[in-house]
Coordinates of C-alpha atoms in Angstrom, one line a residue:
M177 CA 51.7 -86.4 -111.6
R178 CA 48.5 -86.1 -109.6
R179 CA 45.5 -83.8 -110.5
S180 CA 46.2 -81.7 -107.4
E181 CA 49.8 -81.1 -108.6
F182 CA 48.4 -80.1 -112.0
Q183 CA 46.2 -77.5 -110.3
E184 CA 48.9 -76.2 -108.0
L185 CA 51.3 -75.8 -111.0
A186 CA 48.6 -74.2 -113.1
D187 CA 47.8 -71.7 -110.4
H188 CA 51.5 -70.9 -109.9
V189 CA 52.4 -70.6 -113.6
F190 CA 49.3 -68.7 -114.9
G191 CA 47.7 -67.3 -111.7
P192 CA 44.5 -68.8 -110.2
T193 CA 42.1 -66.9 -112.4
L194 CA 43.9 -67.4 -115.7
A195 CA 44.6 -71.0 -114.8
G196 CA 40.9 -71.7 -114.6
I197 CA 40.2 -69.9 -117.8
H198 CA 42.9 -71.8 -119.7
I199 CA 41.9 -75.2 -118.2
R200 CA 38.2 -74.7 -119.0
G201 CA 38.5 -72.7 -122.2
L202 CA 41.6 -73.4 -124.2
V203 CA 41.3 -76.2 -126.8
L204 CA 44.4 -78.3 -126.9
E205 CA 45.1 -80.0 -130.1
D206 CA 47.8 -82.3 -128.5
V207 CA 45.1 -84.0 -126.4
G208 CA 42.5 -84.5 -129.1
G209 CA 41.2 -81.0 -129.7
V210 CA 39.5 -80.7 -126.3
T211 CA 40.1 -78.5 -123.2
A212 CA 42.4 -79.6 -120.4
E213 CA 39.3 -80.1 -118.2
Q214 CA 37.7 -82.4 -120.8
A215 CA 40.9 -84.3 -121.5
L216 CA 41.3 -85.0 -117.8
A217 CA 37.7 -86.1 -117.5
D218 CA 38.3 -88.4 -120.5
G219 CA 41.2 -90.0 -118.7
V220 CA 44.1 -88.5 -120.6
P221 CA 47.2 -88.8 -118.3
V222 CA 47.6 -85.6 -116.2
R223 CA 51.2 -85.1 -117.2
R224 CA 50.3 -85.3 -120.9
V225 CA 47.5 -82.6 -120.4
W226 CA 49.9 -80.4 -118.4
T227 CA 52.6 -80.7 -121.2
A228 CA 50.0 -79.9 -123.8
L229 CA 48.7 -76.8 -121.9
C230 CA 52.3 -75.5 -121.3
D231 CA 53.2 -76.1 -125.0
A232 CA 50.0 -74.2 -126.1
M233 CA 50.9 -71.3 -123.8
D234 CA 54.6 -71.3 -124.7
V235 CA 55.6 -71.8 -121.0
P236 CA 59.4 -72.3 -120.9
E237 CA 60.5 -75.8 -119.8
Q238 CA 62.3 -74.5 -116.7
D239 CA 59.0 -72.9 -115.4
R240 CA 56.8 -76.0 -115.9
W241 CA 57.7 -78.4 -113.2
E242 CA 58.6 -76.8 -109.9
I243 CA 57.2 -74.2 -107.6
P244 CA 60.0 -72.3 -105.7
M245 CA 60.0 -73.0 -102.0
Q246 CA 59.7 -69.3 -101.1
V247 CA 56.4 -69.3 -103.1
K248 CA 55.1 -72.5 -101.5
R249 CA 55.8 -71.1 -98.0
R250 CA 53.6 -68.0 -98.7
S251 CA 50.6 -70.2 -99.7

């Protein structure tokens, strides 16, 4: 998973505004008790950070990994 995919999924799952708030402000215990932004800066694998963020926000598994084509087309 690339960082750009992480951001695209976060924007889709949480909405652009809340995605930024969660990425910069939510402390994720699963990646060392830091924010997603800090974990990525520290070199934690992107997929691991995404999984930790989704787990913390109780995002269902089926909503984590794919953006529907009809949504992608509108972007």
